[in-house]
PDB file of C-alpha atoms in Angstrom:
ATOM      1  CA  UNK U1264      -0.017  -0.052   0.365  1.00 43.00           C
ATOM      2  CA  UNK U1265       0.659   3.024  -1.586  1.00 46.00           C
ATOM      3  CA  UNK U1266       1.923   5.688   2.197  1.00 64.00           C
ATOM      4  CA  UNK U1267       0.025   9.243   2.567  1.00 81.00           C
ATOM      5  CA  UNK U1268      -3.310   8.079   0.949  1.00 95.00           C
ATOM      6  CA  UNK U1269      -6.314   8.428   2.208  1.00 97.00           C
ATOM      7  CA  UNK U1270      -9.004   5.826   1.420  1.00 98.00           C
ATOM      8  CA  UNK U1271     -12.773   5.693   0.524  1.00 98.00           C
ATOM      9  CA  UNK U1272     -13.660   2.495   0.988  1.00 98.00           C
ATOM     10  CA  UNK U1273     -18.091   1.083  -0.084  1.00 97.00           C
ATOM     11  CA  UNK U1274     -18.153  -1.397   2.191  1.00 97.00           C
ATOM     12  CA  UNK U1275     -21.145  -3.466   0.316  1.00 95.00           C
ATOM     13  CA  UNK U1276     -25.155  -3.267   2.123  1.00 94.00           C
ATOM     14  CA  UNK U1277     -24.235  -5.136   5.612  1.00 92.00           C
ATOM     15  CA  UNK U1278     -22.499  -8.394   4.937  1.00 94.00           C
ATOM     16  CA  UNK U1279     -18.871  -8.256   5.827  1.00 95.00           C
ATOM     17  CA  UNK U1280     -18.856 -11.120   2.599  1.00 95.00           C
ATOM     18  CA  UNK U1281     -19.439  -8.517  -0.020  1.00 95.00           C
ATOM     19  CA  UNK U1282     -15.705  -6.896   0.869  1.00 97.00           C
ATOM     20  CA  UNK U1283     -13.300  -6.827  -2.056  1.00 96.00           C
ATOM     21  CA  UNK U1284     -10.039  -7.939  -1.842  1.00 97.00           C
ATOM     22  CA  UNK U1285      -9.223  -4.452  -2.313  1.00 97.00           C
ATOM     23  CA  UNK U1286     -11.350  -3.337   0.320  1.00 98.00           C
ATOM     24  CA  UNK U1287     -10.066  -5.609   2.312  1.00 97.00           C
ATOM     25  CA  UNK U1288      -5.785  -4.918   2.188  1.00 97.00           C
ATOM     26  CA  UNK U1289      -7.265  -0.947   2.161  1.00 97.00           C
ATOM     27  CA  UNK U1290      -8.466  -1.820   5.976  1.00 97.00           C
ATOM     28  CA  UNK U1291      -5.556  -4.123   7.453  1.00 95.00           C
ATOM     29  CA  UNK U1292      -3.424  -0.982   5.885  1.00 94.00           C
ATOM     30  CA  UNK U1293      -5.184   1.319   7.779  1.00 95.00           C
ATOM     31  CA  UNK U1294      -4.108   3.859  10.566  1.00 96.00           C
ATOM     32  CA  UNK U1295      -6.940   5.239  10.780  1.00 97.00           C
ATOM     33  CA  UNK U1296      -9.902   4.960  10.176  1.00 97.00           C
ATOM     34  CA  UNK U1297     -13.307   7.400   9.288  1.00 97.00           C
ATOM     35  CA  UNK U1298     -16.715   6.706   9.593  1.00 95.00           C
ATOM     36  CA  UNK U1299     -20.329   9.056   9.991  1.00 89.00           C
ATOM     37  CA  UNK U1300     -22.402   9.884  12.468  1.00 83.00           C
ATOM     38  CA  UNK U1301     -26.165  10.559  11.804  1.00 75.00           C
ATOM     39  CA  UNK U1302     -26.810  10.290  15.004  1.00 64.00           C
ATOM     40  CA  UNK U1303     -24.856   9.818  18.353  1.00 48.00           C
ATOM     41  CA  UNK U1304     -27.254   6.835  19.818  1.00 47.00           C
ATOM     42  CA  UNK U1305     -27.080   4.857  15.686  1.00 66.00           C
ATOM     43  CA  UNK U1306     -24.535   2.474  15.705  1.00 74.00           C
ATOM     44  CA  UNK U1307     -22.465   2.561  11.501  1.00 87.00           C
ATOM     45  CA  UNK U1308     -23.505   0.089   9.929  1.00 90.00           C
ATOM     46  CA  UNK U1309     -20.458   0.684   7.232  1.00 93.00           C
ATOM     47  CA  UNK U1310     -17.616   0.613  10.096  1.00 94.00           C
ATOM     48  CA  UNK U1311     -20.160  -2.923  11.763  1.00 93.00           C
ATOM     49  CA  UNK U1312     -19.238  -4.675   8.506  1.00 95.00           C
ATOM     50  CA  UNK U1313     -15.587  -4.093   8.029  1.00 96.00           C
ATOM     51  CA  UNK U1314     -15.510  -4.969  11.810  1.00 95.00           C
ATOM     52  CA  UNK U1315     -13.599  -7.732  11.353  1.00 95.00           C
ATOM     53  CA  UNK U1316     -11.084  -7.265   8.587  1.00 96.00           C
ATOM     54  CA  UNK U1317      -9.939  -3.768  10.863  1.00 95.00           C
ATOM     55  CA  UNK U1318      -6.325  -3.796  12.859  1.00 90.00           C
ATOM     56  CA  UNK U1319      -6.472  -3.796  16.922  1.00 90.00           C
ATOM     57  CA  UNK U1320      -4.896  -0.799  16.786  1.00 93.00           C
ATOM     58  CA  UNK U1321      -6.696   1.250  14.108  1.00 96.00           C
ATOM     59  CA  UNK U1322      -7.676   4.687  15.387  1.00 97.00           C
ATOM     60  CA  UNK U1323     -11.967   4.765  14.702  1.00 96.00           C
ATOM     61  CA  UNK U1324     -12.478   8.440  13.750  1.00 95.00           C
ATOM     62  CA  UNK U1325     -16.417   9.557  13.989  1.00 92.00           C
ATOM     63  CA  UNK U1326     -17.770  11.776  11.499  1.00 91.00           C
ATOM     64  CA  UNK U1327     -21.178  13.605  12.328  1.00 85.00           C
ATOM     65  CA  UNK U1328     -23.018  14.342   9.264  1.00 84.00           C
ATOM     66  CA  UNK U1329     -26.748  15.509  10.448  1.00 77.00           C
ATOM     67  CA  UNK U1330     -29.692  13.965   8.502  1.00 75.00           C
ATOM     68  CA  UNK U1331     -31.419  17.276   7.087  1.00 75.00           C
ATOM     69  CA  UNK U1332     -31.858  18.769   3.572  1.00 78.00           C
ATOM     70  CA  UNK U1333     -30.685  22.260   4.939  1.00 79.00           C
ATOM     71  CA  UNK U1334     -27.284  22.880   2.714  1.00 84.00           C
ATOM     72  CA  UNK U1335     -25.743  25.778   5.194  1.00 86.00           C
ATOM     73  CA  UNK U1336     -25.693  23.071   7.612  1.00 85.00           C
ATOM     74  CA  UNK U1337     -24.955  20.399   5.656  1.00 85.00           C
ATOM     75  CA  UNK U1338     -21.357  21.990   3.788  1.00 88.00           C
ATOM     76  CA  UNK U1339     -20.535  23.302   6.492  1.00 90.00           C
ATOM     77  CA  UNK U1340     -20.332  19.799   8.731  1.00 88.00           C
ATOM     78  CA  UNK U1341     -18.775  18.359   4.836  1.00 91.00           C
ATOM     79  CA  UNK U1342     -16.057  21.267   6.176  1.00 94.00           C
ATOM     80  CA  UNK U1343     -15.370  20.638   9.452  1.00 94.00           C
ATOM     81  CA  UNK U1344     -15.398  16.987   7.597  1.00 94.00           C
ATOM     82  CA  UNK U1345     -13.023  17.555   5.418  1.00 95.00           C
ATOM     83  CA  UNK U1346     -11.126  19.419   8.373  1.00 96.00           C
ATOM     84  CA  UNK U1347     -10.840  16.953  10.443  1.00 96.00           C
ATOM     85  CA  UNK U1348      -9.451  14.391   8.041  1.00 96.00           C
ATOM     86  CA  UNK U1349      -6.724  16.266   6.283  1.00 95.00           C
ATOM     87  CA  UNK U1350      -5.243  16.550  10.340  1.00 95.00           C
ATOM     88  CA  UNK U1351      -5.242  13.294  10.192  1.00 96.00           C
ATOM     89  CA  UNK U1352      -3.686  12.787   6.976  1.00 95.00           C
ATOM     90  CA  UNK U1353      -0.743  14.745   8.320  1.00 93.00           C
ATOM     91  CA  UNK U1354      -0.523  12.263  11.455  1.00 93.00           C
ATOM     92  CA  UNK U1355      -0.997   9.040   9.781  1.00 93.00           C
ATOM     93  CA  UNK U1356      -0.093   7.650   6.682  1.00 89.00           C
ATOM     94  CA  UNK U1357      -2.713   5.850   5.392  1.00 95.00           C
ATOM     95  CA  UNK U1358      -6.177   7.249   6.691  1.00 97.00           C
ATOM     96  CA  UNK U1359      -9.371   5.893   4.762  1.00 97.00           C
ATOM     97  CA  UNK U1360     -13.703   6.755   4.823  1.00 98.00           C
ATOM     98  CA  UNK U1361     -15.698   3.645   5.518  1.00 97.00           C
ATOM     99  CA  UNK U1362     -19.554   4.672   3.117  1.00 95.00           C
ATOM    100  CA  UNK U1363     -22.261   1.425   3.010  1.00 94.00           C
ATOM    101  CA  UNK U1364     -22.970   0.532  -0.542  1.00 95.00           C
ATOM    102  CA  UNK U1365     -21.064   2.877  -3.012  1.00 97.00           C
ATOM    103  CA  UNK U1366     -18.313   5.704  -2.710  1.00 97.00           C
ATOM    104  CA  UNK U1367     -19.746   7.597  -5.712  1.00 97.00           C
ATOM    105  CA  UNK U1368     -24.186   6.321  -5.249  1.00 96.00           C
ATOM    106  CA  UNK U1369     -25.608   8.379  -3.207  1.00 93.00           C
ATOM    107  CA  UNK U1370     -22.494   8.686  -0.318  1.00 92.00           C
ATOM    108  CA  UNK U1371     -21.335  11.653   1.537  1.00 90.00           C
ATOM    109  CA  UNK U1372     -18.377  10.488   0.608  1.00 95.00           C
ATOM    110  CA  UNK U1373     -18.436  12.673  -2.398  1.00 94.00           C
ATOM    111  CA  UNK U1374     -19.355  15.721  -0.291  1.00 93.00           C
ATOM    112  CA  UNK U1375     -16.556  15.315   1.832  1.00 95.00           C
ATOM    113  CA  UNK U1376     -13.656  14.607  -1.153  1.00 96.00           C
ATOM    114  CA  UNK U1377     -14.800  17.606  -2.981  1.00 95.00           C
ATOM    115  CA  UNK U1378     -13.819  19.286   0.539  1.00 95.00           C
ATOM    116  CA  UNK U1379     -11.254  17.525   1.412  1.00 96.00           C
ATOM    117  CA  UNK U1380      -9.036  18.666  -1.648  1.00 95.00           C
ATOM    118  CA  UNK U1381     -10.394  22.236  -1.261  1.00 94.00           C
ATOM    119  CA  UNK U1382      -8.168  21.696   2.138  1.00 93.00           C
ATOM    120  CA  UNK U1383      -5.522  19.938   0.054  1.00 92.00           C
ATOM    121  CA  UNK U1384      -4.928  19.747  -3.410  1.00 92.00           C
ATOM    122  CA  UNK U1385      -2.384  17.765  -3.906  1.00 91.00           C
ATOM    123  CA  UNK U1386      -4.060  14.254  -1.778  1.00 91.00           C
ATOM    124  CA  UNK U1387      -4.141  11.404  -3.170  1.00 95.00           C
ATOM    125  CA  UNK U1388      -7.466   9.457  -3.272  1.00 96.00           C
ATOM    126  CA  UNK U1389      -8.614   5.925  -4.318  1.00 97.00           C
ATOM    127  CA  UNK U1390     -11.226   5.265  -3.910  1.00 98.00           C
ATOM    128  CA  UNK U1391     -12.615   1.350  -3.675  1.00 98.00           C
ATOM    129  CA  UNK U1392     -16.433   0.234  -5.798  1.00 98.00           C
ATOM    130  CA  UNK U1393     -18.954  -1.954  -2.972  1.00 97.00           C
ATOM    131  CA  UNK U1394     -21.758  -3.496  -3.719  1.00 97.00           C
ATOM    132  CA  UNK U1395     -24.417  -1.069  -3.693  1.00 97.00           C
ATOM    133  CA  UNK U1396     -27.710  -2.221  -1.802  1.00 97.00           C
ATOM    134  CA  UNK U1397     -29.516  -1.863  -5.788  1.00 98.00           C
ATOM    135  CA  UNK U1398     -27.886  -4.628  -7.031  1.00 97.00           C
ATOM    136  CA  UNK U1399     -27.495  -6.578  -3.367  1.00 97.00           C
ATOM    137  CA  UNK U1400     -31.530  -6.490  -3.046  1.00 98.00           C
ATOM    138  CA  UNK U1401     -31.142  -7.251  -6.946  1.00 98.00           C
ATOM    139  CA  UNK U1402     -29.374 -10.978  -6.208  1.00 97.00           C
ATOM    140  CA  UNK U1403     -31.485 -11.466  -3.514  1.00 97.00           C
ATOM    141  CA  UNK U1404     -34.837 -11.560  -4.925  1.00 98.00           C
ATOM    142  CA  UNK U1405     -33.348 -13.565  -7.877  1.00 98.00           C
ATOM    143  CA  UNK U1406     -35.117 -10.975 -10.148  1.00 96.00           C
ATOM    144  CA  UNK U1407     -33.411  -9.367 -13.362  1.00 96.00           C
ATOM    145  CA  UNK U1408     -33.380  -5.324 -13.022  1.00 97.00           C
ATOM    146  CA  UNK U1409     -32.968  -4.932 -16.470  1.00 96.00           C
ATOM    147  CA  UNK U1410     -33.526  -7.480 -20.002  1.00 94.00           C
ATOM    148  CA  UNK U1411     -33.035  -7.177 -23.220  1.00 93.00           C
ATOM    149  CA  UNK U1412     -33.481  -3.101 -24.230  1.00 93.00           C
ATOM    150  CA  UNK U1413     -35.118  -2.443 -20.313  1.00 94.00           C
ATOM    151  CA  UNK U1414     -34.168   1.241 -18.686  1.00 96.00           C
ATOM    152  CA  UNK U1415     -34.013   1.865 -16.036  1.00 97.00           C
ATOM    153  CA  UNK U1416     -34.319   4.720 -13.050  1.00 97.00           C
ATOM    154  CA  UNK U1417     -32.847   5.335  -9.799  1.00 98.00           C
ATOM    155  CA  UNK U1418     -35.549   7.869  -7.136  1.00 97.00           C
ATOM    156  CA  UNK U1419     -34.562   9.065  -3.421  1.00 96.00           C
ATOM    157  CA  UNK U1420     -38.322   9.464  -1.631  1.00 96.00           C
ATOM    158  CA  UNK U1421     -39.974  11.504  -1.431  1.00 94.00           C
ATOM    159  CA  UNK U1422     -41.231  12.772  -5.098  1.00 96.00           C
ATOM    160  CA  UNK U1423     -43.755  13.767  -6.486  1.00 95.00           C
ATOM    161  CA  UNK U1424     -46.683  12.860  -8.826  1.00 95.00           C
ATOM    162  CA  UNK U1425     -45.160  15.265 -11.431  1.00 96.00           C
ATOM    163  CA  UNK U1426     -41.467  14.548 -11.529  1.00 96.00           C
ATOM    164  CA  UNK U1427     -42.545  11.141 -10.711  1.00 97.00           C
ATOM    165  CA  UNK U1428     -44.599  10.555 -13.662  1.00 95.00           C
ATOM    166  CA  UNK U1429     -41.814  12.500 -16.158  1.00 95.00           C
ATOM    167  CA  UNK U1430     -38.856  10.137 -14.962  1.00 94.00           C
ATOM    168  CA  UNK U1431     -40.144   7.140 -15.905  1.00 94.00           C
ATOM    169  CA  UNK U1432     -42.304   7.393 -18.836  1.00 93.00           C
ATOM    170  CA  UNK U1433     -40.007   5.953 -20.781  1.00 94.00           C
ATOM    171  CA  UNK U1434     -38.441   3.141 -17.480  1.00 96.00           C
ATOM    172  CA  UNK U1435     -39.293  -0.526 -17.461  1.00 95.00           C
ATOM    173  CA  UNK U1436     -37.904  -0.328 -13.561  1.00 97.00           C
ATOM    174  CA  UNK U1437     -37.835   1.781 -11.137  1.00 98.00           C
ATOM    175  CA  UNK U1438     -35.593   1.945  -8.290  1.00 98.00           C
ATOM    176  CA  UNK U1439     -37.539   3.772  -5.201  1.00 98.00           C
ATOM    177  CA  UNK U1440     -34.377   5.231  -2.723  1.00 97.00           C
ATOM    178  CA  UNK U1441     -34.728   6.711   0.694  1.00 94.00           C
ATOM    179  CA  UNK U1442     -38.226   4.868   1.412  1.00 97.00           C
ATOM    180  CA  UNK U1443     -38.659   5.686   5.008  1.00 95.00           C
ATOM    181  CA  UNK U1444     -38.802   9.115   4.235  1.00 91.00           C
ATOM    182  CA  UNK U1445     -42.110   8.522   2.816  1.00 96.00           C
ATOM    183  CA  UNK U1446     -42.733   4.725   1.524  1.00 97.00           C
ATOM    184  CA  UNK U1447     -47.183   5.082   1.470  1.00 98.00           C
ATOM    185  CA  UNK U1448     -47.033   8.372  -0.721  1.00 97.00           C
ATOM    186  CA  UNK U1449     -44.607   6.144  -2.633  1.00 98.00           C
ATOM    187  CA  UNK U1450     -46.866   3.396  -2.834  1.00 98.00           C
ATOM    188  CA  UNK U1451     -49.782   5.500  -4.116  1.00 97.00           C
ATOM    189  CA  UNK U1452     -46.890   7.082  -6.850  1.00 96.00           C
ATOM    190  CA  UNK U1453     -46.513   3.744  -7.539  1.00 97.00           C
ATOM    191  CA  UNK U1454     -50.388   2.574  -7.924  1.00 95.00           C
ATOM    192  CA  UNK U1455     -51.097   5.759 -10.055  1.00 93.00           C
ATOM    193  CA  UNK U1456     -48.432   4.866 -12.941  1.00 93.00           C
ATOM    194  CA  UNK U1457     -48.298   0.810 -13.445  1.00 91.00           C
ATOM    195  CA  UNK U1458     -45.744   0.061 -12.078  1.00 95.00           C
ATOM    196  CA  UNK U1459     -47.474  -1.912  -9.030  1.00 94.00           C
ATOM    197  CA  UNK U1460     -47.649  -5.528 -10.699  1.00 92.00           C
ATOM    198  CA  UNK U1461     -44.806  -6.212 -10.374  1.00 96.00           C
ATOM    199  CA  UNK U1462     -42.750  -4.298  -6.586  1.00 98.00           C
ATOM    200  CA  UNK U1463     -40.791  -6.405  -3.814  1.00 98.00           C
ATOM    201  CA  UNK U1464     -39.301  -3.932  -0.629  1.00 98.00           C
ATOM    202  CA  UNK U1465     -36.583  -4.727   0.661  1.00 98.00           C
ATOM    203  CA  UNK U1466     -34.699  -3.130   3.565  1.00 97.00           C
ATOM    204  CA  UNK U1467     -31.385  -4.125   5.297  1.00 95.00           C
ATOM    205  CA  UNK U1468     -30.132  -6.462   2.623  1.00 95.00           C
ATOM    206  CA  UNK U1469     -27.067  -8.605   3.792  1.00 92.00           C
ATOM    207  CA  UNK U1470     -27.703  -6.962   7.137  1.00 89.00           C
ATOM    208  CA  UNK U1471     -28.598 -10.205   9.382  1.00 89.00           C
ATOM    209  CA  UNK U1472     -32.601  -8.107   9.940  1.00 91.00           C
ATOM    210  CA  UNK U1473     -32.993  -8.948   6.483  1.00 95.00           C
ATOM    211  CA  UNK U1474     -36.017  -8.452   4.977  1.00 97.00           C
ATOM    212  CA  UNK U1475     -38.406  -8.707   1.746  1.00 98.00           C
ATOM    213  CA  UNK U1476     -41.734  -8.892   0.340  1.00 98.00           C
ATOM    214  CA  UNK U1477     -42.723  -9.306  -2.885  1.00 97.00           C
ATOM    215  CA  UNK U1478     -46.309  -7.291  -1.228  1.00 97.00           C
ATOM    216  CA  UNK U1479     -45.322  -3.921  -0.119  1.00 98.00           C
ATOM    217  CA  UNK U1480     -48.723  -2.424  -0.713  1.00 98.00           C
ATOM    218  CA  UNK U1481     -49.406  -4.371   2.434  1.00 97.00           C
ATOM    219  CA  UNK U1482     -46.746  -2.221   4.737  1.00 97.00           C
ATOM    220  CA  UNK U1483     -49.611   1.355   4.287  1.00 97.00           C
ATOM    221  CA  UNK U1484     -49.685   2.423   7.306  1.00 96.00           C
ATOM    222  CA  UNK U1485     -46.786   1.257   9.151  1.00 96.00           C
ATOM    223  CA  UNK U1486     -42.678   2.667   8.683  1.00 94.00           C
ATOM    224  CA  UNK U1487     -40.085   0.490   7.366  1.00 96.00           C
ATOM    225  CA  UNK U1488     -36.654   0.673   7.933  1.00 94.00           C
ATOM    226  CA  UNK U1489     -34.565   3.515   6.883  1.00 91.00           C
ATOM    227  CA  UNK U1490     -32.415   1.156   5.074  1.00 93.00           C
ATOM    228  CA  UNK U1491     -35.280  -0.205   2.457  1.00 97.00           C
ATOM    229  CA  UNK U1492     -35.751   0.455  -1.168  1.00 98.00           C
ATOM    230  CA  UNK U1493     -38.276  -0.815  -3.176  1.00 98.00           C
ATOM    231  CA  UNK U1494     -37.837  -1.548  -6.528  1.00 98.00           C
ATOM    232  CA  UNK U1495     -40.960  -2.030  -8.953  1.00 98.00           C
ATOM    233  CA  UNK U1496     -41.251  -3.540 -12.650  1.00 96.00           C
ATOM    234  CA  UNK U1497     -43.422  -2.553 -15.597  1.00 89.00           C
ATOM    235  CA  UNK U1498     -44.446  -4.868 -17.973  1.00 75.00           C
ATOM    236  CA  UNK U1499     -44.507  -3.595 -20.966  1.00 66.00           C
ATOM    237  CA  UNK U1500     -46.564  -6.526 -23.037  1.00 59.00           C
ATOM    238  CA  UNK U1501     -48.036  -8.749 -20.412  1.00 49.00           C
TER     239      UNK U1501
END
C-alpha cells in the first residue's frame, strides 16, 4: 500500500462477505478509519460490516453528518469533516473513510472529497467501489433489474407525482431509495403510474435483519426501516 493516502471504501450494504480483496487490503493497512454518523446513538452499519478486517490498533474516527436537507448546515459539517481528515492525514500515513454501498452512489463520501480537495489539492486518493444495495437486493430477490433493451430509473424519495411521471415515462424498472421518508405516498405513485404489478420491498439487505416482501402494499400505514428500497417493474407486454 502507498504511504500517505486517503481511501474511500465501499463496504456494500451490510454483509462483511461482500467486501472486495482490494477493500480488505486497504482496511488492513489503515491506521485511521473514519465513519459517518448521523446520530450519536445509532451504530454505524459501515463500521460493523468492516469490523472483521480492521487491525486491533486502528483508530476509529466518527464524523458527524446530520440528517437534514439544509445545504448550509450540511456544507458546514462537510467542511469540518474534511478539515479533520486533512489533520489526520498529517498525523497518519493511511486514512480511510467507510461508506455503506458504493462511495460514489448517493454517498456522503463524494461531498467530503470535494471539500478535502479544496483544503489539500494534492491529496492522493483511491476510491474502492462497493456492492450497492440495489444490486444486492436484486440478487436476493433473484429478479433481473434489466433485460434486453429495458431502461431503469433510480429515484430517491420523496418525489412529487409530476416529476415521478416524467422520470418514469420511458423506463421499465424503477428503484426507489430512502422510501421510509414517504412510504405510503410512494406506493400511491406506483399505483397511479402502472408500476404496482410487480413490486418488492427490501430492507437491511445483507444484514442480520434482512427482510423482503413482494407485497409492499400490505405494509401501508406502517413505518419501514430507513435502510429500505423498493424495486418496481412495469411489464409492457404482459
